[in-house]
PDB file of C-alpha atoms in Angstrom:
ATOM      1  CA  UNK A   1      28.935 -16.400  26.121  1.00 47.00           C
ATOM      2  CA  UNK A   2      28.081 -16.233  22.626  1.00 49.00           C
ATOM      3  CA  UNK A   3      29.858 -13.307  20.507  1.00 52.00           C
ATOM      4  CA  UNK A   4      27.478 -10.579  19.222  1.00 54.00           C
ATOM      5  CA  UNK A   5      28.044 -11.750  15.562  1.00 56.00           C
ATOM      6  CA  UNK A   6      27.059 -15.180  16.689  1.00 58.00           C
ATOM      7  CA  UNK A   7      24.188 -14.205  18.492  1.00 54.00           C
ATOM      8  CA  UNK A   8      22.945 -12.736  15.266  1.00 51.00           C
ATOM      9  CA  UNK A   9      23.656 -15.431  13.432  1.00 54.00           C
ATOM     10  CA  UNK A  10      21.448 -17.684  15.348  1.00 53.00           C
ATOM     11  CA  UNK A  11      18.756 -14.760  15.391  1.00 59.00           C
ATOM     12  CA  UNK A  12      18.693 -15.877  11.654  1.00 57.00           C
ATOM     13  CA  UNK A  13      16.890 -19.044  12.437  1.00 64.00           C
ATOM     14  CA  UNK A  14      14.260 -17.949  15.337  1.00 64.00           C
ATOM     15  CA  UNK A  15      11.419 -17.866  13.178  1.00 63.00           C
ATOM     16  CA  UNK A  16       9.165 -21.136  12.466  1.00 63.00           C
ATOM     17  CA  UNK A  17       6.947 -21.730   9.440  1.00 59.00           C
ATOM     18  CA  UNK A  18       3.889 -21.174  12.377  1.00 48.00           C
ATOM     19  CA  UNK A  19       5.771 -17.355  12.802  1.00 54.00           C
ATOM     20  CA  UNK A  20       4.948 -16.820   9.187  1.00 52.00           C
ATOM     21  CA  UNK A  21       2.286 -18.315   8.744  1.00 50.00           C
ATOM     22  CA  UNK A  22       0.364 -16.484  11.708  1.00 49.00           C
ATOM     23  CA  UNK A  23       1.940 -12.919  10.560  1.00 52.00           C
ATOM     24  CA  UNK A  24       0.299 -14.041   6.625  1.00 51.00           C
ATOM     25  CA  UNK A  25      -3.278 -13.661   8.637  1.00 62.00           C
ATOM     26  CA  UNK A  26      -2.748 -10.212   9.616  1.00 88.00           C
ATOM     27  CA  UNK A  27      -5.543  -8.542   6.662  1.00 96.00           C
ATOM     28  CA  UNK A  28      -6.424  -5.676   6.164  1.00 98.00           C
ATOM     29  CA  UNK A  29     -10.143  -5.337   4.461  1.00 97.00           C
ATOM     30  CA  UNK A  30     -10.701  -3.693   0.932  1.00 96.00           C
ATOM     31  CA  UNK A  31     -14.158  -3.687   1.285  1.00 92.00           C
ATOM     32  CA  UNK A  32     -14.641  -5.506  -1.768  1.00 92.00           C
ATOM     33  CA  UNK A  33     -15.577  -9.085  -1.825  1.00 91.00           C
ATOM     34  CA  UNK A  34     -14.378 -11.031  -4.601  1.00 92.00           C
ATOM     35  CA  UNK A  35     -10.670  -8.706  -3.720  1.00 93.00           C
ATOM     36  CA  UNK A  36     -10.739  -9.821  -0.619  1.00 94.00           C
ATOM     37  CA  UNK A  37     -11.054 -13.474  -1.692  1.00 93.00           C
ATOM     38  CA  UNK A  38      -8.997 -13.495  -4.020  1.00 92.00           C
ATOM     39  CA  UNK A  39      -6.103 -11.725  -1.871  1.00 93.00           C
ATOM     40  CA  UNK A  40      -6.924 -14.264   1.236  1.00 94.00           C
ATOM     41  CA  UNK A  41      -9.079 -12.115   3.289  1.00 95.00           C
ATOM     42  CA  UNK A  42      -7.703  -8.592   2.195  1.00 97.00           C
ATOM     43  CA  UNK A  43      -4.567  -6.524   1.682  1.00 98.00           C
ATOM     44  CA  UNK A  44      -1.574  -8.347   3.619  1.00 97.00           C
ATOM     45  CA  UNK A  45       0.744  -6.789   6.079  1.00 98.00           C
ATOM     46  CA  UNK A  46       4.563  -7.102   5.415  1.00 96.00           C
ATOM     47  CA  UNK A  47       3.742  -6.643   1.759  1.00 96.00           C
ATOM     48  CA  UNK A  48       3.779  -4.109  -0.730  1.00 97.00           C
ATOM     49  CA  UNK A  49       1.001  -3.395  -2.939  1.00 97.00           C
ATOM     50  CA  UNK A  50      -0.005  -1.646  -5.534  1.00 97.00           C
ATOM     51  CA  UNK A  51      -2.411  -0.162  -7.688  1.00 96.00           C
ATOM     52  CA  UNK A  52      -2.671   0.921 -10.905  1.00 94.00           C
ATOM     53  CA  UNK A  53      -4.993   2.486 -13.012  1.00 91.00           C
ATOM     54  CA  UNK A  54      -5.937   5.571 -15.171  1.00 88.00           C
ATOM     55  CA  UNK A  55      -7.299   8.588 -13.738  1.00 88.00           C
ATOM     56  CA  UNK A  56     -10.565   8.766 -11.819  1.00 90.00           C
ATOM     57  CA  UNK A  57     -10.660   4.587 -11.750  1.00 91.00           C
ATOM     58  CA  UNK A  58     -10.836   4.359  -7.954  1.00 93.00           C
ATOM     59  CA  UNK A  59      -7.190   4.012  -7.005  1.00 95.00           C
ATOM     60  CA  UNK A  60      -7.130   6.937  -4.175  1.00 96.00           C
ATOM     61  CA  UNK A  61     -10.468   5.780  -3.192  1.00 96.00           C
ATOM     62  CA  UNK A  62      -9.528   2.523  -1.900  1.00 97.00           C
ATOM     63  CA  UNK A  63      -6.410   4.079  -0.195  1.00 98.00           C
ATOM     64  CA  UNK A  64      -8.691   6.300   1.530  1.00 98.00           C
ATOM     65  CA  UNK A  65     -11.040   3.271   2.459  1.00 98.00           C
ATOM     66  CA  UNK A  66      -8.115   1.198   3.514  1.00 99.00           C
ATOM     67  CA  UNK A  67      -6.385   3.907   6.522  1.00 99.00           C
ATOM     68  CA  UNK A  68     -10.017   3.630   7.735  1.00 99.00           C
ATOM     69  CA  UNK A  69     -10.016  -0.626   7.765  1.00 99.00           C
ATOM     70  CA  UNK A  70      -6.947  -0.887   9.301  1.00 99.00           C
ATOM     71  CA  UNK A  71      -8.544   1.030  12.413  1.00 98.00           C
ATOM     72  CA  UNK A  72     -11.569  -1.748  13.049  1.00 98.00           C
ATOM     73  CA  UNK A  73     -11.399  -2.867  16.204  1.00 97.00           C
ATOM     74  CA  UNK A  74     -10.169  -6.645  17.433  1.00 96.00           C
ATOM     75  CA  UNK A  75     -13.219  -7.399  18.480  1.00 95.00           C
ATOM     76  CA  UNK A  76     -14.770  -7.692  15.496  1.00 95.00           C
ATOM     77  CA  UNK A  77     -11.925  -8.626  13.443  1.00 94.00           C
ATOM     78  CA  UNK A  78     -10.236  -6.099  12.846  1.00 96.00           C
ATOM     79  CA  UNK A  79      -6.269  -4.588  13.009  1.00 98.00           C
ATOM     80  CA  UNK A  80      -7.139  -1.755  15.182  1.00 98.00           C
ATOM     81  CA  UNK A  81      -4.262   0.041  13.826  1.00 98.00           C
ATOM     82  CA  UNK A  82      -3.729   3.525  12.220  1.00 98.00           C
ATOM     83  CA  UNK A  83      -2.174   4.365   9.189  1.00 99.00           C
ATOM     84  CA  UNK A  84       0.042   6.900   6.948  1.00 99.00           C
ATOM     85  CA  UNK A  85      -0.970   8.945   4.344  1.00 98.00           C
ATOM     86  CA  UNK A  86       1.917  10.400   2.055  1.00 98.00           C
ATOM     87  CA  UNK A  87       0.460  12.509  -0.628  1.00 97.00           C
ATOM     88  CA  UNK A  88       2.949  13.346  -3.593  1.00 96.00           C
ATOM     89  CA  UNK A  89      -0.295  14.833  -5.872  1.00 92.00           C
ATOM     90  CA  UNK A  90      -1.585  17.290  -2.921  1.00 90.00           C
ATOM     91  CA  UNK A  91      -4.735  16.098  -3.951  1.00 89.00           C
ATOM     92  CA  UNK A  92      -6.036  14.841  -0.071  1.00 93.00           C
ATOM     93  CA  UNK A  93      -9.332  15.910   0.960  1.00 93.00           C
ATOM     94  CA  UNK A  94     -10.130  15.106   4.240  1.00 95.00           C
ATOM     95  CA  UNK A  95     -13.758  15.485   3.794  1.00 97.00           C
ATOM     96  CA  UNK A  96     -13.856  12.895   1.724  1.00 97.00           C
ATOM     97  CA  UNK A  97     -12.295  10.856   4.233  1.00 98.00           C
ATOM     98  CA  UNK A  98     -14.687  11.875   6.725  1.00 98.00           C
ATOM     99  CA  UNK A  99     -17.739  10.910   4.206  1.00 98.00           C
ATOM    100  CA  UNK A 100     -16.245   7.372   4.529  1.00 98.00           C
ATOM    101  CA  UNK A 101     -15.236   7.160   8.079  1.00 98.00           C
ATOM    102  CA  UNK A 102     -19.221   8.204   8.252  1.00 98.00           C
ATOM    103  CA  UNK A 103     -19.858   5.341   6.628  1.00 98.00           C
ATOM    104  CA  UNK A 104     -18.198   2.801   8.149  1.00 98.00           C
ATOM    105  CA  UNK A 105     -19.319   4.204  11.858  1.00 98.00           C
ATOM    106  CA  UNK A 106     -22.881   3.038  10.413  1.00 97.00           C
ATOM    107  CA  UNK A 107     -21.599  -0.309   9.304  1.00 96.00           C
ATOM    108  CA  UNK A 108     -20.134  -1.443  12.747  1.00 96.00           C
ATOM    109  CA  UNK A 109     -22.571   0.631  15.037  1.00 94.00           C
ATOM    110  CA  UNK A 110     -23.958  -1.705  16.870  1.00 94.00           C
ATOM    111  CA  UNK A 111     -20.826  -4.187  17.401  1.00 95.00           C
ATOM    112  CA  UNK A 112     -17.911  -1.473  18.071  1.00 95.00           C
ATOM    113  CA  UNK A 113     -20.021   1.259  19.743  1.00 93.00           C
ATOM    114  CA  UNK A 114     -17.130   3.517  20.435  1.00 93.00           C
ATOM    115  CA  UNK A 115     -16.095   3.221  16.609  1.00 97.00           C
ATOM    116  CA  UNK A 116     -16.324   6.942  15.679  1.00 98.00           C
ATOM    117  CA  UNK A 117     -15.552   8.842  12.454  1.00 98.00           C
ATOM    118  CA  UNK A 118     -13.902  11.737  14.254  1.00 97.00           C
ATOM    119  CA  UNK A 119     -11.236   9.546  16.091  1.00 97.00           C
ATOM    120  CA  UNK A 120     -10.774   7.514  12.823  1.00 98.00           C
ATOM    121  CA  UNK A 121      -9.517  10.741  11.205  1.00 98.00           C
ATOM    122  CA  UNK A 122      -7.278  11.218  14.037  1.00 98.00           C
ATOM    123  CA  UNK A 123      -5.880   7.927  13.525  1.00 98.00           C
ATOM    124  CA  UNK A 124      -4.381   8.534  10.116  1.00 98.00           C
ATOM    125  CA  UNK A 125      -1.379  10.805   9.763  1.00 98.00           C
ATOM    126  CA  UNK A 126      -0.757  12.417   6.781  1.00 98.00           C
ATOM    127  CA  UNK A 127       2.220  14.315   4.768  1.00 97.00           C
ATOM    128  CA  UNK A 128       2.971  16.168   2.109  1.00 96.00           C
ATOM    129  CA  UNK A 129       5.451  15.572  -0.291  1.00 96.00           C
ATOM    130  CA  UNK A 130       5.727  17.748  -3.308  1.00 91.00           C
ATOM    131  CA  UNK A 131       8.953  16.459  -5.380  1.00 93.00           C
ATOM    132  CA  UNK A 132      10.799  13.498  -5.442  1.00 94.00           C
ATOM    133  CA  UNK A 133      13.254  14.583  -2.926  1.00 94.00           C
ATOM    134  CA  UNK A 134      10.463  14.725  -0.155  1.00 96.00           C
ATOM    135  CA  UNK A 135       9.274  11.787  -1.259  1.00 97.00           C
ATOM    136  CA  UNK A 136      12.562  10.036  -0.210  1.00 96.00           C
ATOM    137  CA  UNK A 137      13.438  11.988   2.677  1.00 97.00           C
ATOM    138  CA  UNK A 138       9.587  11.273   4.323  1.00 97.00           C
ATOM    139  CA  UNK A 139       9.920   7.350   3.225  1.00 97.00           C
ATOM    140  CA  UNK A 140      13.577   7.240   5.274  1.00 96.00           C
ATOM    141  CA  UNK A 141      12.001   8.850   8.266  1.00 96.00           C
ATOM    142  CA  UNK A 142       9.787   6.210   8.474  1.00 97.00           C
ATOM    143  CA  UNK A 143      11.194   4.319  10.662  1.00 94.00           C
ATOM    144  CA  UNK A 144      11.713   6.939  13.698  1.00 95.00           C
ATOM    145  CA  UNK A 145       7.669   7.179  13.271  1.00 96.00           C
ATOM    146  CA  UNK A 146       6.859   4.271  13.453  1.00 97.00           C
ATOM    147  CA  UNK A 147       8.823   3.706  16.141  1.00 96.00           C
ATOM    148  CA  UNK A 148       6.959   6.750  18.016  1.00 97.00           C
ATOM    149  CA  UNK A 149       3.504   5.346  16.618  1.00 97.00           C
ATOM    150  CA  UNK A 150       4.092   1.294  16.746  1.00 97.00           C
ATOM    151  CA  UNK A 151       0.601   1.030  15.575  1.00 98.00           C
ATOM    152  CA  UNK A 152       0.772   2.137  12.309  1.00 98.00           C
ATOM    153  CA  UNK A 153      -0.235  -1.123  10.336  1.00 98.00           C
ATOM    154  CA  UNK A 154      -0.499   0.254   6.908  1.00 99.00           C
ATOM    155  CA  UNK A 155       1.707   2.970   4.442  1.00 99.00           C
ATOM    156  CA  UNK A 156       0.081   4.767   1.532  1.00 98.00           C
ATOM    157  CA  UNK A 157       2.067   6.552  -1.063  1.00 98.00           C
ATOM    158  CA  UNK A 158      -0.475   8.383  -3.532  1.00 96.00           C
ATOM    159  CA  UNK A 159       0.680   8.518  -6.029  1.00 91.00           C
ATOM    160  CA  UNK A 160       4.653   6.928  -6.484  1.00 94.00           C
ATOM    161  CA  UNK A 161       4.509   7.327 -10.609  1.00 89.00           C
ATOM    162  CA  UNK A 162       3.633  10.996 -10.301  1.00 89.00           C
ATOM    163  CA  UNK A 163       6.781  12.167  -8.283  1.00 85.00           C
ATOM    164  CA  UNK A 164       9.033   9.747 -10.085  1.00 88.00           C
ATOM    165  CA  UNK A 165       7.642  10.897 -13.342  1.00 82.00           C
ATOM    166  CA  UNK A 166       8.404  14.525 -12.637  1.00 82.00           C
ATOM    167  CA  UNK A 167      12.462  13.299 -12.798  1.00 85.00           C
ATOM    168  CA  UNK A 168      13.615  14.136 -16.540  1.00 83.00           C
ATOM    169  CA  UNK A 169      17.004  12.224 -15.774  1.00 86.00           C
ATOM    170  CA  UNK A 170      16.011   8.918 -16.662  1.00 83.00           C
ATOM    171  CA  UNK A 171      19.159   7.236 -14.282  1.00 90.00           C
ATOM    172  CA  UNK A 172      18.488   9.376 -11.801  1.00 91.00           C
ATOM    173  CA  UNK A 173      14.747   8.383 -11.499  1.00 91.00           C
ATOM    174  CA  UNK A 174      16.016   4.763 -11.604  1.00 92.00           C
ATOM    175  CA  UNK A 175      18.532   5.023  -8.999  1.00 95.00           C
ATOM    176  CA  UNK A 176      15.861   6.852  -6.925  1.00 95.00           C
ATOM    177  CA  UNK A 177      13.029   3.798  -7.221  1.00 95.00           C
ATOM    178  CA  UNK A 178      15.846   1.448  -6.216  1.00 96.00           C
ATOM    179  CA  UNK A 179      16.542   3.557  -2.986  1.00 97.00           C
ATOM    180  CA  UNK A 180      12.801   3.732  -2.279  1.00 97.00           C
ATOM    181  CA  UNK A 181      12.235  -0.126  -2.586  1.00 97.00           C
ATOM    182  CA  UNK A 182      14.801  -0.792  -0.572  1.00 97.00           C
ATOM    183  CA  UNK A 183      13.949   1.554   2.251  1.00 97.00           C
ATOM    184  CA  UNK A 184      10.249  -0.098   1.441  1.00 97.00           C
ATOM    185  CA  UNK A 185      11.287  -3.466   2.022  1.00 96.00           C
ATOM    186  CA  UNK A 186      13.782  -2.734   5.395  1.00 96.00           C
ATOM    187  CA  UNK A 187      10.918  -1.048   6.913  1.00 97.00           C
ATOM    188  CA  UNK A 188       7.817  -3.834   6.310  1.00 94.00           C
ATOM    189  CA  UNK A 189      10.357  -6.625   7.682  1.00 94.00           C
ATOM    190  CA  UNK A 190      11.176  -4.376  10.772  1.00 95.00           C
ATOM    191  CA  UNK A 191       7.891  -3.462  11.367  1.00 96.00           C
ATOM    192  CA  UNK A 192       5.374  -5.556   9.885  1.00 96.00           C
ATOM    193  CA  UNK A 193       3.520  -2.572   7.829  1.00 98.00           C
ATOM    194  CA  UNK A 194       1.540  -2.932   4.791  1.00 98.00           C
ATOM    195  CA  UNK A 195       2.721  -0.453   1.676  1.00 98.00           C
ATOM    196  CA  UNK A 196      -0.192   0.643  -0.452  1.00 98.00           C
ATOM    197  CA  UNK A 197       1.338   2.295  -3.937  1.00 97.00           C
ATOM    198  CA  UNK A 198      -0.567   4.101  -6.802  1.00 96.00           C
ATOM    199  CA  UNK A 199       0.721   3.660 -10.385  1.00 94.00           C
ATOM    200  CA  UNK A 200      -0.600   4.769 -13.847  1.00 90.00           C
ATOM    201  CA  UNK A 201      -0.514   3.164 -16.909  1.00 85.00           C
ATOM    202  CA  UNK A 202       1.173   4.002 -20.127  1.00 77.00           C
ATOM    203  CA  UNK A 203       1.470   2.306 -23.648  1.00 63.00           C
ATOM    204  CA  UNK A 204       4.544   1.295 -24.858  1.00 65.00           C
ATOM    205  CA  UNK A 205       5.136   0.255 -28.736  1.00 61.00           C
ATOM    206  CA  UNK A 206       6.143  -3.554 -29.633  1.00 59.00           C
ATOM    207  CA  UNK A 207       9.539  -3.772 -31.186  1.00 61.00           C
ATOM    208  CA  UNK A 208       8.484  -4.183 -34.356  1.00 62.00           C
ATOM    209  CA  UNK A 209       6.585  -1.340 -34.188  1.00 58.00           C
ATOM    210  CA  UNK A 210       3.346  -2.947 -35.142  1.00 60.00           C
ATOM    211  CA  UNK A 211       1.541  -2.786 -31.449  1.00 63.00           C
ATOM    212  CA  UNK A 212       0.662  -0.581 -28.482  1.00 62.00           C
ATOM    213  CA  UNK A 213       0.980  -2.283 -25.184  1.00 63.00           C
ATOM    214  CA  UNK A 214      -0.531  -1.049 -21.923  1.00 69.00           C
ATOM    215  CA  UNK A 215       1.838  -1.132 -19.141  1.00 73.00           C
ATOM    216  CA  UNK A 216       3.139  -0.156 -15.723  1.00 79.00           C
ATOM    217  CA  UNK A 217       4.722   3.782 -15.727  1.00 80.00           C
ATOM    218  CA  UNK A 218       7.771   2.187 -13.907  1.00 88.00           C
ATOM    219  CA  UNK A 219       8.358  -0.312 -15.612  1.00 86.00           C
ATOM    220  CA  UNK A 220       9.433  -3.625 -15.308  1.00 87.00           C
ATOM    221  CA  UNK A 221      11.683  -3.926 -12.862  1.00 89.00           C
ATOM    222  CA  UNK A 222       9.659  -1.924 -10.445  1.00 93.00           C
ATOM    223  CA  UNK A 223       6.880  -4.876 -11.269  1.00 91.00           C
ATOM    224  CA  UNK A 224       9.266  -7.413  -9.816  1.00 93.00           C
ATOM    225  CA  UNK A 225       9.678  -5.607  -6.600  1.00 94.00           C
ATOM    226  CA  UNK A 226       6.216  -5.326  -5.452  1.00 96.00           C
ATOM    227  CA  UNK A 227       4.495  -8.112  -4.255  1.00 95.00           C
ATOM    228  CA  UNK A 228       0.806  -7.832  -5.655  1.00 95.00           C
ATOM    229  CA  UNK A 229      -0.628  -5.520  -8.232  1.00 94.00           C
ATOM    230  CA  UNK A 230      -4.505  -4.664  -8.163  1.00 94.00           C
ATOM    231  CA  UNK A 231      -5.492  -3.068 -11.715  1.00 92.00           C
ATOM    232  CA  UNK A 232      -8.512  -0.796 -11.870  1.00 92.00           C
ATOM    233  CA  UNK A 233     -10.574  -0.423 -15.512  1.00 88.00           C
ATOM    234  CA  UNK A 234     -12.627   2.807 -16.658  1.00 84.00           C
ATOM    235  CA  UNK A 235     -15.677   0.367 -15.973  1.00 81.00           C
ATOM    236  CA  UNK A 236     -14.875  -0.072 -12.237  1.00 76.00           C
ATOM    237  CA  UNK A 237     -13.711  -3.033 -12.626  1.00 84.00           C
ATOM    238  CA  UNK A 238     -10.790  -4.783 -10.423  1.00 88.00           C
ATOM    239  CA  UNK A 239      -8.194  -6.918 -11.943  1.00 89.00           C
ATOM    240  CA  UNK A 240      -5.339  -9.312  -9.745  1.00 89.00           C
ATOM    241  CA  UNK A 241      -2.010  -9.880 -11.759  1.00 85.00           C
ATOM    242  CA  UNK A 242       1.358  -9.050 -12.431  1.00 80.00           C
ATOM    243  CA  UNK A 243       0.431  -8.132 -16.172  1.00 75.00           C
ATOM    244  CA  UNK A 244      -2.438  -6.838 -17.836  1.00 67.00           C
ATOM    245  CA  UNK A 245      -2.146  -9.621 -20.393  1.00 66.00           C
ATOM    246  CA  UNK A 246      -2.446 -12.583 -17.662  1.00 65.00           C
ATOM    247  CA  UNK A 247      -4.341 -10.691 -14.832  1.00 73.00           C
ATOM    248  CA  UNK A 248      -7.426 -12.072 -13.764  1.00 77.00           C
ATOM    249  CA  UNK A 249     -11.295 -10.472 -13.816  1.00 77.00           C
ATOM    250  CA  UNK A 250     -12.091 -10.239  -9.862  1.00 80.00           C
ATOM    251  CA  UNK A 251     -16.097 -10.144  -9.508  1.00 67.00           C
ATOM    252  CA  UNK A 252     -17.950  -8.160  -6.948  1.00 58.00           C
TER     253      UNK A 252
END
């Protein structure tokens, strides 16, 4: 019989390139067209991704839209799962929610009958977290809900700058986006989920002083970590790419 170090070992090598390539199909909608082209038929599971914009752009929009998409039903394409809300700005109106979930009841009327706005709202769990230290604690917990709620498909955190931001120890804010990537990354492998991220932008001066650049609020190393970044421009427009100076115009 095979020791338990070995048997992990060989655990190692269970998955095929099939495996991944099957869980890579698992999309969740935007809603958006050319987006969901260009991202492969929406926003993928085991991923994290974020978006990033100024103010009133359409960031917490599209979060709002996407707990709602993860819930279509199988049988017409959908996830059918739920999702998990965690608000750091206390800025969550559920009746805006509801104004969508309205919405998309119309849209899929006829071929998911029993696809109701009041049950989608009771499909998306939502927290409150104030400071960063919340933040943290609700991101660890994680895992113990979504092992109570295994069909939580998708994460939001709206907004990660704005809690980070609020750190005036620049280390300490550091050390604390490290911890939260981490946990991040552990939980999507265990569990499949898709993280959805908000982000603003802020300019940062060239060396030589000469030039303003606009950039991520958490900077570059946090732009390594995440696996697609959605930009969103003043004239509702949505742009795919690591950095503002290479991204890509995606068309409606």
């Amino acid at each position: 019989m095979a020791s338990p170090s070995t048997s992990k070992t060989m655990n190692l090598f269970n998955n095929s390139c099939w495996d991944i390539a099957q869980r890579s199909t698992n999309k969740i909608l935007t809603g958006h067209k050319g987006l969901d082209t260009h991202l492969g038929g929406g926003i993928s599971l085991g991923q994290i991704t974020e978006l990033i914009g100024t103010s009133g752009t359409g960031k917490t929009q599209l979060c709002l839209q996407l707990c709602l998409n993860v819930q279509i039903p199988k049988s017409v394409g959908g996830l059918e799962g739920s999702a998990l809300f965690i608000d750091t700005r206390q800025d969550f109106h559920p009746e805006r929610l509801l104004g969508l979930a309205k919405d998309l009841e119309k849209r899929y009327k006829r071929r998911a009958p029993g696809f109701e706005a009041s049950r989608m709202l009771k499909r998306v769990h939502h927290v409150r977290c104030p400071n960063a230290a919340q933040l943290m604690a609700s991101v660890l917990s994680c895992h113990r809900h979504l092992r109570d709620h295994p069909d939580i498909k998708l994460i939001v955190i709206d907004s990660l700058a704005f809690s980070l931001r609020m750190l005036e120890d620049g280390a300490q804010r550091f050390e604390l986006l490290l911890e939260l990537h981490d946990s991040m990354r552990r939980l999507q492998r265990q569990h499949n989920v898709a993280w959805v991220v908000t982000n603003v932008l802020t300019h940062r001066c060239s060396r030589r002083g000469q030039k303003f650049h606009v950039v991520s609020a958490l900077g570059i190393l946090h732009s390594h970590l995440i696996n697609e970044r959605i930009w969103f421009s003043q004239s509702w427009q949505c742009y795919l790419g690591k950095s503002w100076r290479i991204c890509r115009l995606i068309n409606a």
